[in-house]
GROMACS .gro file of C-alpha atoms in nm:
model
  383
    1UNK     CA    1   0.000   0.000   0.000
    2UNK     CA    2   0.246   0.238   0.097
    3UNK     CA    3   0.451   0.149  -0.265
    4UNK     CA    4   0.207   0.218  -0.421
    5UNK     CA    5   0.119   0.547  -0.239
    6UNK     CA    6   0.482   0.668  -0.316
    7UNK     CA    7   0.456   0.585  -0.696
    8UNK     CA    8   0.181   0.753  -0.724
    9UNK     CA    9   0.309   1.096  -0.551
   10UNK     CA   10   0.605   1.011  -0.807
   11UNK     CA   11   0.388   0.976  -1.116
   12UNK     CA   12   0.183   1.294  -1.021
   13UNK     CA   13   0.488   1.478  -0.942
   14UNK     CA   14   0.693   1.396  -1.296
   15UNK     CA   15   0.293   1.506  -1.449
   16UNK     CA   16   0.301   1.835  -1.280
   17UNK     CA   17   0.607   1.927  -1.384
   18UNK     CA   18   0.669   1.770  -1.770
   19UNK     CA   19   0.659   2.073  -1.946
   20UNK     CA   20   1.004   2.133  -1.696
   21UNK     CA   21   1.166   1.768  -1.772
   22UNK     CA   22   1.097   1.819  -2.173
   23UNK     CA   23   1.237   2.169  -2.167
   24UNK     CA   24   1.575   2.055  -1.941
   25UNK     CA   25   1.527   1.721  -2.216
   26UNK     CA   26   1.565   1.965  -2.488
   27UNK     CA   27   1.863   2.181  -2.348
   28UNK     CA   28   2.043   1.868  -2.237
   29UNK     CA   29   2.008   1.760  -2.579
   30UNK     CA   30   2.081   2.058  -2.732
   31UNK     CA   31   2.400   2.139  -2.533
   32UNK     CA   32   2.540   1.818  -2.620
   33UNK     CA   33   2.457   1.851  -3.017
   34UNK     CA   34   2.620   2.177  -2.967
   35UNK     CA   35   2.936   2.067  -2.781
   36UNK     CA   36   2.998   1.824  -3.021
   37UNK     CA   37   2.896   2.055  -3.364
   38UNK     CA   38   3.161   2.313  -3.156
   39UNK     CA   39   3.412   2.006  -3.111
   40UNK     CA   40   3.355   1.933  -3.464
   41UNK     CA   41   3.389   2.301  -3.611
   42UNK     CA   42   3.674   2.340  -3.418
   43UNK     CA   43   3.855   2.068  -3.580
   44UNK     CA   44   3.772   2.170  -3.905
   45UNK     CA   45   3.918   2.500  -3.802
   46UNK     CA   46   4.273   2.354  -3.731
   47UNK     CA   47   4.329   2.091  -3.988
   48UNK     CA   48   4.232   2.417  -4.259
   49UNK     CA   49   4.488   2.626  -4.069
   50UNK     CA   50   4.739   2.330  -4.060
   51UNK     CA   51   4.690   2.292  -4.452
   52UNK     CA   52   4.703   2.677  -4.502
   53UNK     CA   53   5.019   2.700  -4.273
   54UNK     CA   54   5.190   2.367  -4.464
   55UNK     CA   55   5.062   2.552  -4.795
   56UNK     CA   56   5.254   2.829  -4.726
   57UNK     CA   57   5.570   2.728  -4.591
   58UNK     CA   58   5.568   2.516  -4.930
   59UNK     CA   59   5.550   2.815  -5.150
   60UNK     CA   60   5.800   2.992  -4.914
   61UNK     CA   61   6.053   2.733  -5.008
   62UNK     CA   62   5.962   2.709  -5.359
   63UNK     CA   63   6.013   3.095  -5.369
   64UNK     CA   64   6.311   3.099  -5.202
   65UNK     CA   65   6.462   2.829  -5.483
   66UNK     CA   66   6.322   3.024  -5.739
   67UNK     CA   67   6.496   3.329  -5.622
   68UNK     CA   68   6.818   3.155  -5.539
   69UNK     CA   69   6.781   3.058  -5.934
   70UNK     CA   70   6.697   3.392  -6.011
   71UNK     CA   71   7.025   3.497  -5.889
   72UNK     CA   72   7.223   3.276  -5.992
   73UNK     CA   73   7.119   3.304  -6.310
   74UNK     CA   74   7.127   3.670  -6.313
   75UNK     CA   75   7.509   3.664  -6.218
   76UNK     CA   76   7.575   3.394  -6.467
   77UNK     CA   77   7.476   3.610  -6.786
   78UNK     CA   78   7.665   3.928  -6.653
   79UNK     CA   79   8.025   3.850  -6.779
   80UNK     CA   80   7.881   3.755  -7.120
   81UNK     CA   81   7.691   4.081  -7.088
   82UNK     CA   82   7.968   4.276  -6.996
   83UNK     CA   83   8.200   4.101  -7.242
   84UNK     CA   84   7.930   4.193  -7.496
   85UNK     CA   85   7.951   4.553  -7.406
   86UNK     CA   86   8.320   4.579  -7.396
   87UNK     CA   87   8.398   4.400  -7.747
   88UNK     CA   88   8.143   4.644  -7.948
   89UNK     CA   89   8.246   4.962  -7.734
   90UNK     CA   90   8.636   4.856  -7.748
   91UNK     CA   91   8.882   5.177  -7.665
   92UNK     CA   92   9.227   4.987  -7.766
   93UNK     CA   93   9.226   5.102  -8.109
   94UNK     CA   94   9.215   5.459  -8.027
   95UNK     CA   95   9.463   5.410  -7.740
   96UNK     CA   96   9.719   5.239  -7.997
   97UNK     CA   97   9.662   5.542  -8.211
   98UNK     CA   98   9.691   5.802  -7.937
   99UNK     CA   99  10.062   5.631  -7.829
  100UNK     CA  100  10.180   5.721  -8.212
  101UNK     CA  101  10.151   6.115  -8.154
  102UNK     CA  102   9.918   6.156  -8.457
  103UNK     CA  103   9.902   6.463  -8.598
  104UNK     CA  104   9.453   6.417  -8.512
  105UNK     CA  105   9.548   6.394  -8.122
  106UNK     CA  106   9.214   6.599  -8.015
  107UNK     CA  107   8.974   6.446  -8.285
  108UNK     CA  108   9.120   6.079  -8.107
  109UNK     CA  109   9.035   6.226  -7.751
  110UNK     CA  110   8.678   6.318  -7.827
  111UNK     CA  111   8.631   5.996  -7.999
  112UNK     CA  112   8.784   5.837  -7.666
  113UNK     CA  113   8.540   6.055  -7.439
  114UNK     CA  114   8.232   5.929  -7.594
  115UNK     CA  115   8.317   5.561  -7.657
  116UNK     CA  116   8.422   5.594  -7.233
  117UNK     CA  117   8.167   5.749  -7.131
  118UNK     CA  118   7.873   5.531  -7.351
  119UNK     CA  119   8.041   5.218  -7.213
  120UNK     CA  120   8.038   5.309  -6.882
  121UNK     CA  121   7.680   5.485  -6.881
  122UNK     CA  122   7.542   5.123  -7.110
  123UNK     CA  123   7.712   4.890  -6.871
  124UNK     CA  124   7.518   5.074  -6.572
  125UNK     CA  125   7.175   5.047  -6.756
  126UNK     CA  126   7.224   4.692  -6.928
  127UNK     CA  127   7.338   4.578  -6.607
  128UNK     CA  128   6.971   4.737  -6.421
  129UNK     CA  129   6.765   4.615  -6.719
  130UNK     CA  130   6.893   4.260  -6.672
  131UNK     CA  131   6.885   4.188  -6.374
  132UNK     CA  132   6.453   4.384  -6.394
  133UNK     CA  133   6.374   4.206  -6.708
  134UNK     CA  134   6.538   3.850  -6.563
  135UNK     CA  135   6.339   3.877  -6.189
  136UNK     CA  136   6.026   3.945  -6.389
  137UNK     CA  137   6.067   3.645  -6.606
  138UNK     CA  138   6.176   3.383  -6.343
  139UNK     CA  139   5.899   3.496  -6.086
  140UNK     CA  140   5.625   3.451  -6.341
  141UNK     CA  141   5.742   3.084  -6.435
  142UNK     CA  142   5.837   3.022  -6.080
  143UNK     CA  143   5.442   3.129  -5.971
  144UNK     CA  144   5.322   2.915  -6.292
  145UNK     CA  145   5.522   2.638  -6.219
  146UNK     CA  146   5.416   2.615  -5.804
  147UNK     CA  147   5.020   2.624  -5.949
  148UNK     CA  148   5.105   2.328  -6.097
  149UNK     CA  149   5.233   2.148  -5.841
  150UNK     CA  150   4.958   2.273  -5.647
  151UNK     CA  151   4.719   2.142  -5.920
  152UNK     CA  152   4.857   1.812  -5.937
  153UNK     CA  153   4.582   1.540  -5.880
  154UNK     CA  154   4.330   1.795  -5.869
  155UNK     CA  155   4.065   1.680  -6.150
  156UNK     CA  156   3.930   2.028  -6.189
  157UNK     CA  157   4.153   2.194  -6.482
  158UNK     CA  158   4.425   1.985  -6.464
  159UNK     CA  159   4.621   2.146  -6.782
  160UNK     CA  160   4.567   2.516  -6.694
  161UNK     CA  161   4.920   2.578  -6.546
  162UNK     CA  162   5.112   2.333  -6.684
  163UNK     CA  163   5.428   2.434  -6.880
  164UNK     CA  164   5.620   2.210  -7.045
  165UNK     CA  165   6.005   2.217  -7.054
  166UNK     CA  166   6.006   2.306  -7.437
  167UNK     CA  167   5.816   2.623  -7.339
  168UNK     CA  168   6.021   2.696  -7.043
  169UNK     CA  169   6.312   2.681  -7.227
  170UNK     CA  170   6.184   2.891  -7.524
  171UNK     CA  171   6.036   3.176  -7.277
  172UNK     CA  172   6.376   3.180  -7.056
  173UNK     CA  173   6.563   3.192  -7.388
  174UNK     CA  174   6.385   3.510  -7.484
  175UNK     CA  175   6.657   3.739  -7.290
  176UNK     CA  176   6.907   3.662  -7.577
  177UNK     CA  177   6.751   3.928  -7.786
  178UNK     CA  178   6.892   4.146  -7.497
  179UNK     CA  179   7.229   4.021  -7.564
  180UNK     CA  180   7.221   4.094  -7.895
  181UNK     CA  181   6.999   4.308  -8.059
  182UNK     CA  182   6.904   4.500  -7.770
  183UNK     CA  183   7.244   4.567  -7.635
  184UNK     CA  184   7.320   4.724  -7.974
  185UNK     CA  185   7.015   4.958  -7.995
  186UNK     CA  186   7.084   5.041  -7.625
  187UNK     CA  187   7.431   5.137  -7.696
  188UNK     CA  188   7.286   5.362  -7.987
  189UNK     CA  189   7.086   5.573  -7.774
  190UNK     CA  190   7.338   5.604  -7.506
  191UNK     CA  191   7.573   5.700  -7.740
  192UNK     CA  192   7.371   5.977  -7.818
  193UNK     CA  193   7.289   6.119  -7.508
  194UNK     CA  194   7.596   6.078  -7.432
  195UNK     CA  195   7.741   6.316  -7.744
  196UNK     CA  196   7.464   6.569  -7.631
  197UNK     CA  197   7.581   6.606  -7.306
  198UNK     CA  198   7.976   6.592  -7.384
  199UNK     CA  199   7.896   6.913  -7.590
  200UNK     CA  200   7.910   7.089  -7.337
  201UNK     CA  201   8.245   7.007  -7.177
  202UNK     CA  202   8.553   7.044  -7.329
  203UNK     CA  203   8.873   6.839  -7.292
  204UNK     CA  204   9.046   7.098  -7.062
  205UNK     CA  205   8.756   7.212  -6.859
  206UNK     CA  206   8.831   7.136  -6.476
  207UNK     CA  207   8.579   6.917  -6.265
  208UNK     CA  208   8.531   6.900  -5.855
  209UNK     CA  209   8.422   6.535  -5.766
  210UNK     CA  210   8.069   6.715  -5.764
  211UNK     CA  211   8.071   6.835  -6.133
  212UNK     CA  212   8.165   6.481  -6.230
  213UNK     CA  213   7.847   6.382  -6.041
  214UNK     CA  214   7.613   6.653  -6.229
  215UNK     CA  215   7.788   6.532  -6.531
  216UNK     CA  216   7.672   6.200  -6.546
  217UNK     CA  217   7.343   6.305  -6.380
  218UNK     CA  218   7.292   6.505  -6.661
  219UNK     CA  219   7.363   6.185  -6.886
  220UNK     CA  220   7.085   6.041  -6.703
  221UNK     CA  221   6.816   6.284  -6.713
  222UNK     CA  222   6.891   6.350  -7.087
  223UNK     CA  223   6.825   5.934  -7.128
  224UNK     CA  224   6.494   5.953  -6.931
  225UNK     CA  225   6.348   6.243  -7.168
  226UNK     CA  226   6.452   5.998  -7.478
  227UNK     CA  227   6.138   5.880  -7.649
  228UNK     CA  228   6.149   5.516  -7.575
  229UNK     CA  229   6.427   5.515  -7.313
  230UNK     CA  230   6.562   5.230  -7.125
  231UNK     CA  231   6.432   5.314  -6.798
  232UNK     CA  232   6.032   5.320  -6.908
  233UNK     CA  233   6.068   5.134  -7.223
  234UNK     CA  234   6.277   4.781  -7.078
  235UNK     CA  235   6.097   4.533  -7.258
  236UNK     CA  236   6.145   4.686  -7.602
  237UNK     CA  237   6.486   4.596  -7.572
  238UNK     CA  238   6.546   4.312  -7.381
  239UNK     CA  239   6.212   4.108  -7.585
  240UNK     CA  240   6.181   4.072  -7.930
  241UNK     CA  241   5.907   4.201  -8.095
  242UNK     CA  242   5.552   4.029  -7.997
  243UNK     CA  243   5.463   3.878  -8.323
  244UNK     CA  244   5.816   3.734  -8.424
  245UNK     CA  245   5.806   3.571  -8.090
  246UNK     CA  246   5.517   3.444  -7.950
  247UNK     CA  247   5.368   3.194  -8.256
  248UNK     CA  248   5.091   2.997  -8.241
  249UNK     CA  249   5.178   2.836  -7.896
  250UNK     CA  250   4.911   2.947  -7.642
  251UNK     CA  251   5.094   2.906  -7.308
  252UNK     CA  252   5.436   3.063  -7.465
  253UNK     CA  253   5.185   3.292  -7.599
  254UNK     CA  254   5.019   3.396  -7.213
  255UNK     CA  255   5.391   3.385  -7.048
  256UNK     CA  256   5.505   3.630  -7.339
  257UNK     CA  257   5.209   3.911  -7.305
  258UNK     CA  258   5.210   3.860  -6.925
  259UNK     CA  259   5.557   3.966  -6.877
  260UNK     CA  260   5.526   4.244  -7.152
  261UNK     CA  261   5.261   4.340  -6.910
  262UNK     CA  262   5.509   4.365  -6.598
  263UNK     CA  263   5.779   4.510  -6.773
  264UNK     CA  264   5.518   4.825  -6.894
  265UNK     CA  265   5.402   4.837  -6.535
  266UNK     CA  266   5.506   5.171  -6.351
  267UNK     CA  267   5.640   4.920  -6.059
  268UNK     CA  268   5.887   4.786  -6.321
  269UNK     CA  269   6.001   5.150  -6.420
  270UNK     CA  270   6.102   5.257  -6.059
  271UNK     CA  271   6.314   4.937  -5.982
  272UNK     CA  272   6.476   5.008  -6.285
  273UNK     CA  273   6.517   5.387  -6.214
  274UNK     CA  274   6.630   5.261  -5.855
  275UNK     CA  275   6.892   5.032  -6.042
  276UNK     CA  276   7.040   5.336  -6.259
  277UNK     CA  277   7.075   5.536  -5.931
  278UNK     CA  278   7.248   5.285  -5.722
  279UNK     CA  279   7.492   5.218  -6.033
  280UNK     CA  280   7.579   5.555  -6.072
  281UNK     CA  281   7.652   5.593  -5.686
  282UNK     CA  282   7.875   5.264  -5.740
  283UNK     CA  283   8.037   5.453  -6.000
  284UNK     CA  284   8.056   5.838  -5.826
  285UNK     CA  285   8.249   5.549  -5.535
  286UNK     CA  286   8.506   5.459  -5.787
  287UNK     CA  287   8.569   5.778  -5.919
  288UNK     CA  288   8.577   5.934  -5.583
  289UNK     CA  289   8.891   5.682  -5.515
  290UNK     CA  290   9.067   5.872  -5.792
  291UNK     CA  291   9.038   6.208  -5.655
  292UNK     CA  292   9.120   6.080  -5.296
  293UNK     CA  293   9.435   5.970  -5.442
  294UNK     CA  294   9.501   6.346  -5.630
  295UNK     CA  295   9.487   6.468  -5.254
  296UNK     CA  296   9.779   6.273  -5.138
  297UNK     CA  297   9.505   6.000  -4.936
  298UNK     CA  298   9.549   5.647  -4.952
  299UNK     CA  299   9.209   5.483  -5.041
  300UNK     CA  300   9.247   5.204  -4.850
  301UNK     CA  301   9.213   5.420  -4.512
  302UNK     CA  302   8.905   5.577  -4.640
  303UNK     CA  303   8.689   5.496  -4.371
  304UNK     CA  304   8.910   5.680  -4.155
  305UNK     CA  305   8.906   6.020  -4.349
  306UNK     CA  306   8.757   6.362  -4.160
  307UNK     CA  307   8.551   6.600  -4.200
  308UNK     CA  308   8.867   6.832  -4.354
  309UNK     CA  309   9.013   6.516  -4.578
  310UNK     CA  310   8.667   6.510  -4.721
  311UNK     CA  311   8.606   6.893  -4.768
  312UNK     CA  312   8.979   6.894  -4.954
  313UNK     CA  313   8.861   6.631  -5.186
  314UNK     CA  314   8.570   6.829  -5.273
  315UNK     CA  315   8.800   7.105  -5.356
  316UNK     CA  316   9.027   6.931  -5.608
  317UNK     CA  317   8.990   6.978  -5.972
  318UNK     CA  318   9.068   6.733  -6.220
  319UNK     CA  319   9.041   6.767  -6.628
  320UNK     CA  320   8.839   6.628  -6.814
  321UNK     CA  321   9.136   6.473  -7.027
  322UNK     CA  322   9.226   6.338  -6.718
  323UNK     CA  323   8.912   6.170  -6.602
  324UNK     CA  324   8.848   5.982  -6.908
  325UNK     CA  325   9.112   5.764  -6.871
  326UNK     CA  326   8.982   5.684  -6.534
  327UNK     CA  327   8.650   5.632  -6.648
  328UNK     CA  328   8.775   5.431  -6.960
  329UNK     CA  329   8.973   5.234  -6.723
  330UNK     CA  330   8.661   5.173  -6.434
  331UNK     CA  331   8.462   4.976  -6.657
  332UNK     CA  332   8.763   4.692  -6.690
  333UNK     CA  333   8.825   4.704  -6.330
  334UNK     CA  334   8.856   4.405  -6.118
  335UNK     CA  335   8.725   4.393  -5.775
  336UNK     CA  336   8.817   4.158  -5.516
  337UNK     CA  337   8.697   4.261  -5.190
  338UNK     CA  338   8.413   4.114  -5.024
  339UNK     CA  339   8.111   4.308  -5.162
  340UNK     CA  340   7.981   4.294  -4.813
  341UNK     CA  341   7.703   4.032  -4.631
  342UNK     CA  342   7.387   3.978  -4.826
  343UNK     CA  343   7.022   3.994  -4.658
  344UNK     CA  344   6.981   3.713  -4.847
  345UNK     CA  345   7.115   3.378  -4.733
  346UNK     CA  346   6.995   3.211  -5.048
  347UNK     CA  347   7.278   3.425  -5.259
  348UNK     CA  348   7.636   3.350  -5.212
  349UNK     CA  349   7.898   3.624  -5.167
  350UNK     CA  350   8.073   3.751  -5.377
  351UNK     CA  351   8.465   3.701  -5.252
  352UNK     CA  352   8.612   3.651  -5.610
  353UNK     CA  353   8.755   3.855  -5.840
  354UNK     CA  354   8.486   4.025  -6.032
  355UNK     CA  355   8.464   4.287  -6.288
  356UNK     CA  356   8.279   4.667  -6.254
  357UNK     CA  357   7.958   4.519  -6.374
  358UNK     CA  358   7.963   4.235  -6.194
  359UNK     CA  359   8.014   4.380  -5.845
  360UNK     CA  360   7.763   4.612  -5.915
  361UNK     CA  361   7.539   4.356  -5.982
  362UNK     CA  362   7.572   4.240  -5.677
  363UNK     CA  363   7.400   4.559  -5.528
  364UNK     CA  364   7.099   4.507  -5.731
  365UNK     CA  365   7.052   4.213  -5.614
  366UNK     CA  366   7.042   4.336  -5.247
  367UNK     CA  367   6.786   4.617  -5.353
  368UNK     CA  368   6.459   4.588  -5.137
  369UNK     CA  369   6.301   4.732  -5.468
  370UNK     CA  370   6.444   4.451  -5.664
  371UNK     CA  371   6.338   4.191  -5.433
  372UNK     CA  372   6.030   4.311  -5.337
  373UNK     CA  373   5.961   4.328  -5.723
  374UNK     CA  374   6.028   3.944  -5.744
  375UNK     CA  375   5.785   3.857  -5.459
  376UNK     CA  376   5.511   4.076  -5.573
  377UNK     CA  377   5.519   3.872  -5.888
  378UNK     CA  378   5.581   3.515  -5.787
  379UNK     CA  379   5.276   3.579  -5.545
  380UNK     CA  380   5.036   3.716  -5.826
  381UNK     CA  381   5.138   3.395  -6.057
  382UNK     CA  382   5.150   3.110  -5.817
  383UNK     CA  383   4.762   3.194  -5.761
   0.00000   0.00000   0.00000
């Protein structure tokens, strides 16, 4: 009796309060479908951040050997390059003739003063367009060629990035124009400007360290109003013309417009601007060696000059006669000092002998400009 008294109470007391058990039911319920939708979620979360984290330090390697290539190939075509430069701008002929007292001594020295001065002034820009045109080229295939990896086994558009090594070759080859061709027009135009300028000067007018600076300066800012100059125009010389190279393949086709594209770009035009500036402070260096040496001080303890060995140096006049040898004689200089530790542990030093160009080089390829040039690219292509 008394059972069945207390099951009673206990049936009318879970009655009076169901609507209480279904809602805590429901909550219950719900908490746990929530904890575990969270638990799930959560999960989800970290294995996509896992794949985005492994996705990206796999592209940051692949850059990194792409720009170690980039380098390296960069620094490989230089002495060619420079060679190049050398053999068509070549000042031993008129030197031989200037040893035999000729009778046309000042006509030689004019004719020595331009070819100096257009070597010098070429070397600087062939070097910057280079090393532009080259960092463009290898961070678009680079970017192509990390797609498809990142395509491969992927069903959807499985041919969209591939390039095959017939095109890679073809598009990598396409800097040879530069080395031919484009050198040659390049060396017109300099040669020009260079004539324009030199007008102005004659053979016996006397130059501070700082008119030698606004002399080449001037070079420079008579190049950049050139219609078509090297700075803004890079890809008319260092890449054939579109429709002689591009032919009827699609892909060689896409890499060729794309990188006309970059090269055009106003980005392109300020590393190469950047380039021409850091060359000609390279060179204003060397120069400034010469002039240190006028005043009596050794070179090698420049570091340690004052305030009053540098003022004196500003003060010293050389001729122009006199500076053209030094300038003729710069652009087969050999370096071999350490041109200083690289930001970049992916590029070697360079502790050989080297020539001007070579060591200047070197600079561009520690430009932040340069660099960040590169990466800009390989990230817009590898997407």
């Amino acid at each position: 009796m008394t059972v069945g008294i207390m099951f009673s109470r206990i049936k009318d007391f879970f009655y009076r309060h169901r609507r209480k058990f279904v809602a805590t039911g429901v909550v219950i319920g719900g908490s746990v479908f929530l904890l575990k939708w969270l638990q799930y979620k959560l999960r989800e979360l970290q294995e996509r951040q896992a794949r985005e984290i492994h996705e990206k330090l796999k592209r940051m390697q692949h850059y990194e050997c792409t720009d170690r290539t980039c380098n390296q190939t960069i620094q490989g075509l230089i002495p060619a390059l420079s060679e190049n430069i050398l053999k068509r701008l070549d000042t031993n002929v008129i030197l031989t003739k200037l040893r035999s007292n000729p009778p046309n001594k000042l006509e030689l020295w004019e004719e020595l003063r331009s070819v100096a001065f257009t070597r010098l002034v070429t070397i600087v820009y062939a070097a910057s367009m280079l090393a532009v045109t080259l960092r463009v080229q290898i961070n678009i295939l680079g970017g192509y060629l990390y797609q498809t990896m990142a395509d491969d086994g992927k069903s959807e558009e499985p041919d969209r990035h591939s390039i095959s090594l017939q095109v890679q070759t073809a598009y990598l080859s396409l800097i040879q124009h530069f080395m031919s061709n484009g050198i040659v027009r390049l060396i017109d135009v300099v040669s020009k400007n260079v004539n324009i300028v030199m007008q102005r000067y004659s053979l016996k007018q006397q130059l501070t360290l700082a008119d030698t600076e606004t002399l080449l300066w001037s070079i420079e800012m008579t190049l950049n109003n050139e219609n078509g100059n090297p700075v803004s125009s890079i890809a008319s010389y260092t890449l054939p013309d579109p429709p002689a190279a591009v032919g009827d393949d699609s892909v060689f086709n896409r890499l060729f417009m794309e990188t006309l594209d970059v090269l055009e770009s106003v980005e392109s035009t300020e590393v190469c601007l950047s380039n021409v500036s850091i060359g000609f402070a390279k060179v204003m260096d060397n120069i400034a060696e010469y002039y240190m040496g006028s005043n009596g001080v050794n070179k090698n303890t420049k570091s340690d000059l004052n305030v009053e060995c540098i003022t004196n140096i500003n003060g010293i006049k050389i001729s122009l006669a006199k500076l053209i040898p030094i300038v003729n004689g710069l652009t087969k200089k050999t370096l071999s000092e350490v041109e200083g530790t690289m930001n970049n542990a992916m590029m070697p030093l360079v502790t050989e002998e080297a020539d001007f160009m070579s060591s200047m080089v070197v600079h561009f390829l520690q430009s932040e400009k340069l660099r960040t040039l590169g990466a800009n690219v390989y990230e817009t292509f590898c997407h």
